[in-house]
mmCIF file of C-alpha atoms and ligand atoms in Angstrom:
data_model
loop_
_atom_site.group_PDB
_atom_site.id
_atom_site.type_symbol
_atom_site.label_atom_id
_atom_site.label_comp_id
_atom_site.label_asym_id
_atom_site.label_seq_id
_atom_site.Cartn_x
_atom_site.Cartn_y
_atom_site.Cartn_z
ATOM 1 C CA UNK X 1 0.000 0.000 0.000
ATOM 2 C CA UNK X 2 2.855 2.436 0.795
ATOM 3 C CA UNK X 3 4.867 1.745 -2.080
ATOM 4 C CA UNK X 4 1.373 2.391 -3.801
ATOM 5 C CA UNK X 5 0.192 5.365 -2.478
ATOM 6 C CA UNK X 6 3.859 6.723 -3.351
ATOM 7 C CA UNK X 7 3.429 6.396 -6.892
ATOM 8 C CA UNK X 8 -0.223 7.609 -7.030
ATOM 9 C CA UNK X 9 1.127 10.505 -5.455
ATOM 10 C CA UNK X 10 2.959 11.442 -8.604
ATOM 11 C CA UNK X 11 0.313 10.772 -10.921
ATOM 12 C CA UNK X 12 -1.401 13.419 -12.606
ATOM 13 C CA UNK X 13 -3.453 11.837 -15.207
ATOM 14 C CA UNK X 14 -5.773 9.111 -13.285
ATOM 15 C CA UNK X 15 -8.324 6.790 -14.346
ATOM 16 C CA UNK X 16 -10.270 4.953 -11.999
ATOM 17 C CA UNK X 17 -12.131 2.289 -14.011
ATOM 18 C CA UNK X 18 -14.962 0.347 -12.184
ATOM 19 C CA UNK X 19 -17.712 -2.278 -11.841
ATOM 20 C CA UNK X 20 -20.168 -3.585 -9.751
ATOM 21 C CA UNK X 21 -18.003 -4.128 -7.245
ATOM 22 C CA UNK X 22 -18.052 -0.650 -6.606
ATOM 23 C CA UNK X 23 -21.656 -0.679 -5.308
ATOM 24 C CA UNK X 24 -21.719 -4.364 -3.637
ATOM 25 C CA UNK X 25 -20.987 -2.246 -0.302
ATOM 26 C CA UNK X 26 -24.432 -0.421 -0.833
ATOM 27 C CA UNK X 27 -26.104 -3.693 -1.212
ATOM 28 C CA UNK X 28 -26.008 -3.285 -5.274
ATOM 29 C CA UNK X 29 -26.124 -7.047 -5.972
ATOM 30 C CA UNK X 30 -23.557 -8.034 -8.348
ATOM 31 C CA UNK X 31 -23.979 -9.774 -11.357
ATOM 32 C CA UNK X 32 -22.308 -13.235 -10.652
ATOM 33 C CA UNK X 33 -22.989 -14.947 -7.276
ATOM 34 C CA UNK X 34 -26.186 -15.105 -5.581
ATOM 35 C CA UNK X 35 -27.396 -11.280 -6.579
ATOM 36 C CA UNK X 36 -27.522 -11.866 -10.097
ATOM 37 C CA UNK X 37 -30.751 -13.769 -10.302
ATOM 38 C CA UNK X 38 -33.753 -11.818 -11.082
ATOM 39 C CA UNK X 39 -36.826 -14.671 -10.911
ATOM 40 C CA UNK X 40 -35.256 -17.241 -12.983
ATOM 41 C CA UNK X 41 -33.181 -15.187 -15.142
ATOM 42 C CA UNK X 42 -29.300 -14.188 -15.304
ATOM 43 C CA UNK X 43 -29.340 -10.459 -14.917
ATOM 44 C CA UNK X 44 -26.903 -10.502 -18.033
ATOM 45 C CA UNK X 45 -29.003 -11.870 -20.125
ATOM 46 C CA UNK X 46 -32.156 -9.207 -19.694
ATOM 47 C CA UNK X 47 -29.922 -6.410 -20.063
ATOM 48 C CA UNK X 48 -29.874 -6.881 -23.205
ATOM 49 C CA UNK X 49 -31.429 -5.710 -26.806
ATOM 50 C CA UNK X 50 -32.244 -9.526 -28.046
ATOM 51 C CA UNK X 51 -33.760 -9.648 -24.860
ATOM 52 C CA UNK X 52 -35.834 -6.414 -24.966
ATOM 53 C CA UNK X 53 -36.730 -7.721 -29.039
ATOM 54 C CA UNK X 54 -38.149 -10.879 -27.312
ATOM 55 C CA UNK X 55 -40.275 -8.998 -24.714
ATOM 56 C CA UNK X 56 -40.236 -5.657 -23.502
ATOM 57 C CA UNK X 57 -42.498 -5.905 -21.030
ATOM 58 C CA UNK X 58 -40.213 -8.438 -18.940
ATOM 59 C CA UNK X 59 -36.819 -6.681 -19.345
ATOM 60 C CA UNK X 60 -39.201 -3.167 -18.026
ATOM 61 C CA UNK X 61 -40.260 -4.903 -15.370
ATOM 62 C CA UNK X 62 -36.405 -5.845 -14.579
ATOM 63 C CA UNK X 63 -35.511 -2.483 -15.065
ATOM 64 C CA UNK X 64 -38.057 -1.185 -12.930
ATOM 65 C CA UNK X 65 -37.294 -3.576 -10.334
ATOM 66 C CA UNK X 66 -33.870 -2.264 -9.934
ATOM 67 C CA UNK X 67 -34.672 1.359 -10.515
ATOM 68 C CA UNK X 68 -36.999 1.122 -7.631
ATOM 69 C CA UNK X 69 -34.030 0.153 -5.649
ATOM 70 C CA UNK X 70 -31.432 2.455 -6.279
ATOM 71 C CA UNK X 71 -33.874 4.985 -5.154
ATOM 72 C CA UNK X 72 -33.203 3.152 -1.529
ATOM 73 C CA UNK X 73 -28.967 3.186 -1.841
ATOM 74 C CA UNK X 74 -26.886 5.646 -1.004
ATOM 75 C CA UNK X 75 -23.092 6.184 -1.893
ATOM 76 C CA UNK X 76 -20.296 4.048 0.084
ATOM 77 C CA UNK X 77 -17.085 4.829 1.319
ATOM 78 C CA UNK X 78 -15.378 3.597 -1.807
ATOM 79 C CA UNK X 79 -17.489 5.951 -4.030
ATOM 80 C CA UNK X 80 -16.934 8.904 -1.429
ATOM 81 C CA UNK X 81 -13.496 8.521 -1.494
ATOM 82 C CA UNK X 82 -12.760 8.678 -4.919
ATOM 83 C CA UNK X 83 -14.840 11.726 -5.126
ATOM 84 C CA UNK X 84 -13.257 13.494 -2.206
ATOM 85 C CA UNK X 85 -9.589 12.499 -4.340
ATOM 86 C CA UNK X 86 -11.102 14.084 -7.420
ATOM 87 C CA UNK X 87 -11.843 17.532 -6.023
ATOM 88 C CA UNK X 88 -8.553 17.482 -3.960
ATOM 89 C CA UNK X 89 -6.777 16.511 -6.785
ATOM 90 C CA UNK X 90 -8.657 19.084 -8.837
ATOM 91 C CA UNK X 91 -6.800 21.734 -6.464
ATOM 92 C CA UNK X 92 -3.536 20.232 -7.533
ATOM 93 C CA UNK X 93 -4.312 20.270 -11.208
ATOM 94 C CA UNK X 94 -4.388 16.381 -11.196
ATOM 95 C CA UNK X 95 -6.949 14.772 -12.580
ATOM 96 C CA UNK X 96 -9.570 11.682 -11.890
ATOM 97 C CA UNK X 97 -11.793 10.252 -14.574
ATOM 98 C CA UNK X 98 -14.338 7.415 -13.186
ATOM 99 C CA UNK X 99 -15.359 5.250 -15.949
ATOM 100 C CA UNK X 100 -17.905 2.637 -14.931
ATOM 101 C CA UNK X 101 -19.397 0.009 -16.421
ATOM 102 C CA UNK X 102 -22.061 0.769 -13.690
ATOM 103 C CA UNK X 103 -25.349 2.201 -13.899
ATOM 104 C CA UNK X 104 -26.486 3.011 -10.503
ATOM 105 C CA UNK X 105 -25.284 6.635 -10.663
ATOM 106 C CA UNK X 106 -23.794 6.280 -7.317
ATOM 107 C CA UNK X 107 -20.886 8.137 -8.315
ATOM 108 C CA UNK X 108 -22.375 10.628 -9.655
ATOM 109 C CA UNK X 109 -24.619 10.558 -6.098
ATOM 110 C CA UNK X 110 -21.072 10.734 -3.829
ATOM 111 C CA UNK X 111 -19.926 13.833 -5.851
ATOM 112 C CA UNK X 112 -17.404 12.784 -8.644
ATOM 113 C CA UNK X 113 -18.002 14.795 -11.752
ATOM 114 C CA UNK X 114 -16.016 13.357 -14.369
ATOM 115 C CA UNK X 115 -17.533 10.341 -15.326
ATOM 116 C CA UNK X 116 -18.044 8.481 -18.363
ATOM 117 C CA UNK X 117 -20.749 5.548 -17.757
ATOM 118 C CA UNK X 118 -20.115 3.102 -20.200
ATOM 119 C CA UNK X 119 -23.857 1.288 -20.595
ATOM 120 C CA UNK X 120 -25.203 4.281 -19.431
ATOM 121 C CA UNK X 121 -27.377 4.172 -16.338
ATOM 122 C CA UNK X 122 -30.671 2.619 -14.950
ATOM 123 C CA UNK X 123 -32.717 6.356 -15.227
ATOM 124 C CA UNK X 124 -31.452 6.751 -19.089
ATOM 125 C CA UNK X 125 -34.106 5.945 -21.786
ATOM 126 C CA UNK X 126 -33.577 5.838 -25.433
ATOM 127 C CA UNK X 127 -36.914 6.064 -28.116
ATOM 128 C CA UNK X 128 -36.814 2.805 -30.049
ATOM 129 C CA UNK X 129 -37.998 4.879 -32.694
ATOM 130 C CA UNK X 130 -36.941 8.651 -33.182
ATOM 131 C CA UNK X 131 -33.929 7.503 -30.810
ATOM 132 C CA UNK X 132 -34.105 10.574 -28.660
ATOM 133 C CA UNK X 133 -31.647 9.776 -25.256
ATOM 134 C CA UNK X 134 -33.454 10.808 -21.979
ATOM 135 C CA UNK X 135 -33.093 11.019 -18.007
ATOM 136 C CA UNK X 136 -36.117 10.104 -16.283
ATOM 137 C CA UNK X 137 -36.340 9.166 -12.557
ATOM 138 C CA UNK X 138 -40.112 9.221 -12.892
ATOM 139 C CA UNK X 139 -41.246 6.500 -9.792
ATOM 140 C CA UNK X 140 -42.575 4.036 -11.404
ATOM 141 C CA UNK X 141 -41.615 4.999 -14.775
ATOM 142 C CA UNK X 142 -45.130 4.201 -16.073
ATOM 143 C CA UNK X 143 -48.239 3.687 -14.174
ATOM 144 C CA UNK X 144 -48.520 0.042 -15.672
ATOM 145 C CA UNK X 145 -45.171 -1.142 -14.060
ATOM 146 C CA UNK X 146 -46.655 0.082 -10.608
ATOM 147 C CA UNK X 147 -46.162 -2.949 -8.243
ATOM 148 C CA UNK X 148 -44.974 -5.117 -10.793
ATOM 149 C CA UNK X 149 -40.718 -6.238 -11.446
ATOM 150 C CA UNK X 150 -40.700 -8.554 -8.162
ATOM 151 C CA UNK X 151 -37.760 -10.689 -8.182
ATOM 152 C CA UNK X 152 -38.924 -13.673 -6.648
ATOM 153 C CA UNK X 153 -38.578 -16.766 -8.474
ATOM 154 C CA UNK X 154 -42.247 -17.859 -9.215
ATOM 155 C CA UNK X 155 -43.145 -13.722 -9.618
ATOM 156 C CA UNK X 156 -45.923 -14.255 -12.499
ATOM 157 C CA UNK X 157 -44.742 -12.048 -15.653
ATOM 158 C CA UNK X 158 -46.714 -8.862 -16.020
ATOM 159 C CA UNK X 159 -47.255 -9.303 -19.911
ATOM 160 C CA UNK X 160 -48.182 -5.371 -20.285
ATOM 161 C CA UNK X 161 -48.897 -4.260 -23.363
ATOM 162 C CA UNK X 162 -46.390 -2.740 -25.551
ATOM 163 C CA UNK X 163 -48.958 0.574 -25.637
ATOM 164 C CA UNK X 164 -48.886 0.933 -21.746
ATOM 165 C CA UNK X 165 -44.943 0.455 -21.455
ATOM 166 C CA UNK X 166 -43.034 3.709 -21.057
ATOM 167 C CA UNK X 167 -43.618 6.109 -24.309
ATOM 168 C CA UNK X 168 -41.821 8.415 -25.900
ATOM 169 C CA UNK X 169 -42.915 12.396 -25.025
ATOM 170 C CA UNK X 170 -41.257 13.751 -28.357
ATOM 171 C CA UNK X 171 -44.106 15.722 -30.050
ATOM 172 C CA UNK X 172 -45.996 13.074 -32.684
ATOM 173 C CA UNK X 173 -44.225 9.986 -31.677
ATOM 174 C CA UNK X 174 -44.970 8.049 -28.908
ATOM 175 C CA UNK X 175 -42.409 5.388 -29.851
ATOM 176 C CA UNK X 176 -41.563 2.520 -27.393
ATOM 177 C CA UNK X 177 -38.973 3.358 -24.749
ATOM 178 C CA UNK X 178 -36.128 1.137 -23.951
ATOM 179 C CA UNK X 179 -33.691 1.319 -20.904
ATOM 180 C CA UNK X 180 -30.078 1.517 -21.850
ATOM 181 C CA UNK X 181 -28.821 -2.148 -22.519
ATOM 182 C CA UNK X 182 -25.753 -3.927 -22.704
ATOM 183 C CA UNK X 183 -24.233 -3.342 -25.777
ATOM 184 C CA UNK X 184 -22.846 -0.549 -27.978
ATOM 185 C CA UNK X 185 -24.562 2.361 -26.619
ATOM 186 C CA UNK X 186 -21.446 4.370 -25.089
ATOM 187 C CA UNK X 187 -18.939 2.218 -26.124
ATOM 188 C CA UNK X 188 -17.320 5.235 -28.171
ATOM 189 C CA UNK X 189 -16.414 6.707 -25.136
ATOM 190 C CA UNK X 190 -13.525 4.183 -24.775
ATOM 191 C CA UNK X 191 -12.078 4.805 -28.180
ATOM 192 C CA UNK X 192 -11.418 8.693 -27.468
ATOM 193 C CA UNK X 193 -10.585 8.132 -23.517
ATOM 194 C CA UNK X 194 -7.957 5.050 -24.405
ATOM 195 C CA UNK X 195 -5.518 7.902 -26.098
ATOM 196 C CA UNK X 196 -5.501 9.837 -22.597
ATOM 197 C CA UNK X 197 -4.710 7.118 -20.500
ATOM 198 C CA UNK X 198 -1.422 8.113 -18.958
ATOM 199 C CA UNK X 199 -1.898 6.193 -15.421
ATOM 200 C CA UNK X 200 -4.802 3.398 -14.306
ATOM 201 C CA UNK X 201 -5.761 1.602 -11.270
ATOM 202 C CA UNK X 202 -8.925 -0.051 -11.332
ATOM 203 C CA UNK X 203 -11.961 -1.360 -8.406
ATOM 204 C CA UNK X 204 -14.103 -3.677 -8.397
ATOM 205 C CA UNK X 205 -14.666 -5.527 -11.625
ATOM 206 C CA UNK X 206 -13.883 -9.089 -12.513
ATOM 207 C CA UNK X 207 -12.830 -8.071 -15.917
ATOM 208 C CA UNK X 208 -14.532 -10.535 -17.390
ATOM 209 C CA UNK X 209 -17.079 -8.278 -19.143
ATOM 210 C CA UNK X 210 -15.542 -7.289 -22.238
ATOM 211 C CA UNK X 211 -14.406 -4.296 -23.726
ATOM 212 C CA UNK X 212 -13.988 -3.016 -20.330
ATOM 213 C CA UNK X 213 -12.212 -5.790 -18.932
ATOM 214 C CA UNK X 214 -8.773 -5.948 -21.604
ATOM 215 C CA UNK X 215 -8.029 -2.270 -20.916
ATOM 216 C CA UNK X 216 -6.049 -3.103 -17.542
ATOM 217 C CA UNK X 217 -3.793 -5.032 -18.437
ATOM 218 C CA UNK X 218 -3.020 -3.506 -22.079
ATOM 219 C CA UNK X 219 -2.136 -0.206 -20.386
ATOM 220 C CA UNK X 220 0.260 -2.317 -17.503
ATOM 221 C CA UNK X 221 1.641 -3.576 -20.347
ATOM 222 C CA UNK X 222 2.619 -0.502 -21.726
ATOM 223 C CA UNK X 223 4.136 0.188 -18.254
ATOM 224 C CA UNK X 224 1.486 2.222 -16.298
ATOM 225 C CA UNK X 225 0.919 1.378 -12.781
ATOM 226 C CA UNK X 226 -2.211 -0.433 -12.115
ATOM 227 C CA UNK X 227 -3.620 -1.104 -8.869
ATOM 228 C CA UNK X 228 -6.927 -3.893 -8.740
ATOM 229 C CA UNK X 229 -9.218 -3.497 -5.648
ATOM 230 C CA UNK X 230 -11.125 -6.787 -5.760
ATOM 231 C CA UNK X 231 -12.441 -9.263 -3.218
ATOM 232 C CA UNK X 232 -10.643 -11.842 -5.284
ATOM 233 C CA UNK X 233 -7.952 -12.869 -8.049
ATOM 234 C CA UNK X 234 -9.147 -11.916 -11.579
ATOM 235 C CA UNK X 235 -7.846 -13.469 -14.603
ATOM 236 C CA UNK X 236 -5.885 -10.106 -14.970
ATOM 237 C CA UNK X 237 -4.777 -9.806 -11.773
ATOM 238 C CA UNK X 238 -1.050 -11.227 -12.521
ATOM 239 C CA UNK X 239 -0.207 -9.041 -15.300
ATOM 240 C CA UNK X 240 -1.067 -5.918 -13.091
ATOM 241 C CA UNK X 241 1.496 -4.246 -10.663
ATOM 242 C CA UNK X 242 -0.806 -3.630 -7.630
ATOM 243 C CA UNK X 243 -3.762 -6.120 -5.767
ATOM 244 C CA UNK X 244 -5.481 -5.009 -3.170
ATOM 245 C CA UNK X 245 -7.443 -7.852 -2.014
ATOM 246 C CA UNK X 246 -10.531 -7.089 0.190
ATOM 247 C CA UNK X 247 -13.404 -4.617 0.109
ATOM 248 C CA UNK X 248 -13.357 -1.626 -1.897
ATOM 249 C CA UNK X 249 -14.751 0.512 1.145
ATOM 250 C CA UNK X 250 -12.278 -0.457 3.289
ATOM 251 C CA UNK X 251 -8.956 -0.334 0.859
ATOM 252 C CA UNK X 252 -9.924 2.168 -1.540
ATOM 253 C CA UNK X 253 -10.315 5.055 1.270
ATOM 254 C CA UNK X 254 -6.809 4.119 2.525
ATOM 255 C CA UNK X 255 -5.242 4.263 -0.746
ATOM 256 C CA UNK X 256 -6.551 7.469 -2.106
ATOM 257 C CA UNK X 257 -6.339 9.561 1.277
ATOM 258 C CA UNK X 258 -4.121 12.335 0.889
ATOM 259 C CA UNK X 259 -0.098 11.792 0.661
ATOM 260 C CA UNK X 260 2.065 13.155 3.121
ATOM 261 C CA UNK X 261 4.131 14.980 -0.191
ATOM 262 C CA UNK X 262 0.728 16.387 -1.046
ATOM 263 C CA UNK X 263 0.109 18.276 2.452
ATOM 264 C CA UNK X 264 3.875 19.973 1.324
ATOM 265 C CA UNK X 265 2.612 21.146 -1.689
HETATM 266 N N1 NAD A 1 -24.276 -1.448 -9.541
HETATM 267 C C1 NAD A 1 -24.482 -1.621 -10.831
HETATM 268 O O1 NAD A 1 -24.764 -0.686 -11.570
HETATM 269 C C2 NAD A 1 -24.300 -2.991 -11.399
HETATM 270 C C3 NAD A 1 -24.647 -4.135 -10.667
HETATM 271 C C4 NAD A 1 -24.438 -5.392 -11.280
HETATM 272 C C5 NAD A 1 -23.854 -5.466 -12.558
HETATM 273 N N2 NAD A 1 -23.552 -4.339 -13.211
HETATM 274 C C6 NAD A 1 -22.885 -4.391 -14.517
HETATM 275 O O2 NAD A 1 -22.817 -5.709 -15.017
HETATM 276 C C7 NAD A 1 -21.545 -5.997 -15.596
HETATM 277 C C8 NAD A 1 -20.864 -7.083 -14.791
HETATM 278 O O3 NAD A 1 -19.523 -6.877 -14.719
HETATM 279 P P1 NAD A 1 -18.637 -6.596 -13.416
HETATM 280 O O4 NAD A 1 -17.328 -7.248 -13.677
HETATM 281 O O5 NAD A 1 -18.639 -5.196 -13.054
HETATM 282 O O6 NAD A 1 -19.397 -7.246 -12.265
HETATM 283 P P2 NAD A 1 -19.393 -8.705 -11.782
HETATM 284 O O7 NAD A 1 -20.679 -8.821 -11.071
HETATM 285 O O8 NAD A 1 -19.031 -9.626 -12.845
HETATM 286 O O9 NAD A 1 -18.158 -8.755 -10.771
HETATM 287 C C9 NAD A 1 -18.050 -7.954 -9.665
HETATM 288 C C10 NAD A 1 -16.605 -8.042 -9.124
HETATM 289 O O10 NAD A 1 -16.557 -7.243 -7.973
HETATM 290 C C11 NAD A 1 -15.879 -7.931 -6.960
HETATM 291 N N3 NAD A 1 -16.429 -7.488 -5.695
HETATM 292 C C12 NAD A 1 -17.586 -7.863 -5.096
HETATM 293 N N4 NAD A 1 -17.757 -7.194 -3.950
HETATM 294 C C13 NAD A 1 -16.699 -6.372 -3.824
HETATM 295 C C14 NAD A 1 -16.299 -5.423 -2.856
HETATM 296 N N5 NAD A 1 -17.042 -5.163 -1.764
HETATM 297 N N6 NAD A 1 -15.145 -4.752 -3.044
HETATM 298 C C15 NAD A 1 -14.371 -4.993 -4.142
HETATM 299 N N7 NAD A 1 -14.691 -5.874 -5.089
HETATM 300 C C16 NAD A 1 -15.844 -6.558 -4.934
HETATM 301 C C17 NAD A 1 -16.137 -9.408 -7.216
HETATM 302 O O11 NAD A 1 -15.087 -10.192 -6.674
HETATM 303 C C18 NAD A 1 -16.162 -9.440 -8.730
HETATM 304 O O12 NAD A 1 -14.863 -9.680 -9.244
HETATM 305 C C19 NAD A 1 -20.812 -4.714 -15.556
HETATM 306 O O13 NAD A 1 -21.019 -4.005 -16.714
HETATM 307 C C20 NAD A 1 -21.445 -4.030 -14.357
HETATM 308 O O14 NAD A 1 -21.263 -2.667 -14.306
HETATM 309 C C21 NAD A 1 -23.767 -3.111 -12.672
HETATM 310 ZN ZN1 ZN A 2 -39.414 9.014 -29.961
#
């Protein structure tokens, strides 16, 4: 950790990339392991646009489900303390960008401002057909999905209508509204961000999700430190320099708390 916190303390250009590992701490489930059931179904394979094809009205209520959620979690330590290291660093004229393949906005929630969410997040809506992108933290979304998404196993589906599901407000259309799936949607972000990686650590993923996960160890390749907070090994974790095994609320506070070089600054 010391050697660690050494180097990050010469850093300038910083990206912290991370999954839902992140947000386990706020009781976010994570994907694999016993969270990532939703009634029968693998949350991966909802999130998805074959999925939404197949039926909308399941993958709303899935999204609804964990919309209604969120609106119960609140930011951990982790994502306070790499908000608190942006704005210090900020003073410095260091910099933090968060890219997350999360979608629970906690981030956003505990203060960091420069983010790039990579599947966009769970209050994002896109019109299946005048494609117009849109925030709405409407509770429930639409008055058909009220009471409906529970997760239990033998939950009967809602089959609602593709007319009641959440509509698009753009004048004259009233297209069918989708949630932000798995996918391509932001994907460009990581070609224009990749050219401005000059230094990399990385929480909470399992980098197993690709593109996300090959971007660790291509830029320890090239010689930038990497740190991995993770409860666990990865299948990347040898080829990066740093492994901070444990929870990301407990480590990740430690290692981004001010430097004593910084205080003489
Ligand atoms: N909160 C959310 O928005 C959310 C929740 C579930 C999945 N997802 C998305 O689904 C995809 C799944 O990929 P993924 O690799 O991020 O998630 P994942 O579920 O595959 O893996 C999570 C990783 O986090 C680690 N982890 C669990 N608890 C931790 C803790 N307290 N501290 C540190 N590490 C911890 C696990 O060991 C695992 O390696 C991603 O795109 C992810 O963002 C998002
Ligand atoms: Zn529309």
């Amino acid at each position: 950790m010391a050697a660690f916190r050494e180097q990050f303390a010469k850093a300038k250009h910083i990206v912290v990339l991370t999954g839902a590992g992140v947000s386990a701490e706020s009781g976010v489930p994570t994907f694999r392991g016993a969270g990532g059931f939703w009634r029968k179904y693998q949350a991966q394979d909802l999130a998805t646009p074959e999925a939404f094809k197949r039926n909308p009205s399941l993958v709303w209520e899935f999204y609804h489900y964990r919309r209604e959620v969120m609106l119960s979690k609140t930011p951990n330590p982790a994502h306070i303390a790499i908000a608190e290291c942006e704005k210090r660093l900020a003073a410095q004229g260091r910099r933090i960008v968060v890219i997350t393949q999360n979608i629970d906005e906690l981030h956003e929630r505990a203060g960091s401002k420069n983010i790039l969410e990579l599947h966009g997040n769970l209050f994002t809506t896109r019109c299946t057909k005048c494609k117009d992108v849109k925030v709405n933290k409407d509770s429930p979304i639409c008055p058909a999905l009220s009471g409906k998404g529970l997760p239990d196993a033998d939950a009967p589906d809602a089959r609602i209508p593709e007319s009641e599901l959440p509509r698009c407000m753009q004048q004259g259309c009233n297209g069918l509204l989708r949630p932000m799936l798995f996918g391509l949607e932001n994907l460009w972000i990581l070609r224009s961000w990749q050219k401005l990686i000059m230094n990399w650590k990385t929480v909470g993923t399992s980098s197993v999700v690709y593109p996300a996960a090959m971007f660790a160890p291509q830029v320890a390749a090239r010689g930038v430190p990497v740190a991995e907070f993770n409860m666990e090994h990865t299948p990347v974790t040898h080829s990066l320099g740093f492994h901070f095994q444990g929870p990301a609320g407990v480590n990740v506070p430690i290692a981004l708390a001010a430097h004593e070089s910084e205080k003489l600054k």
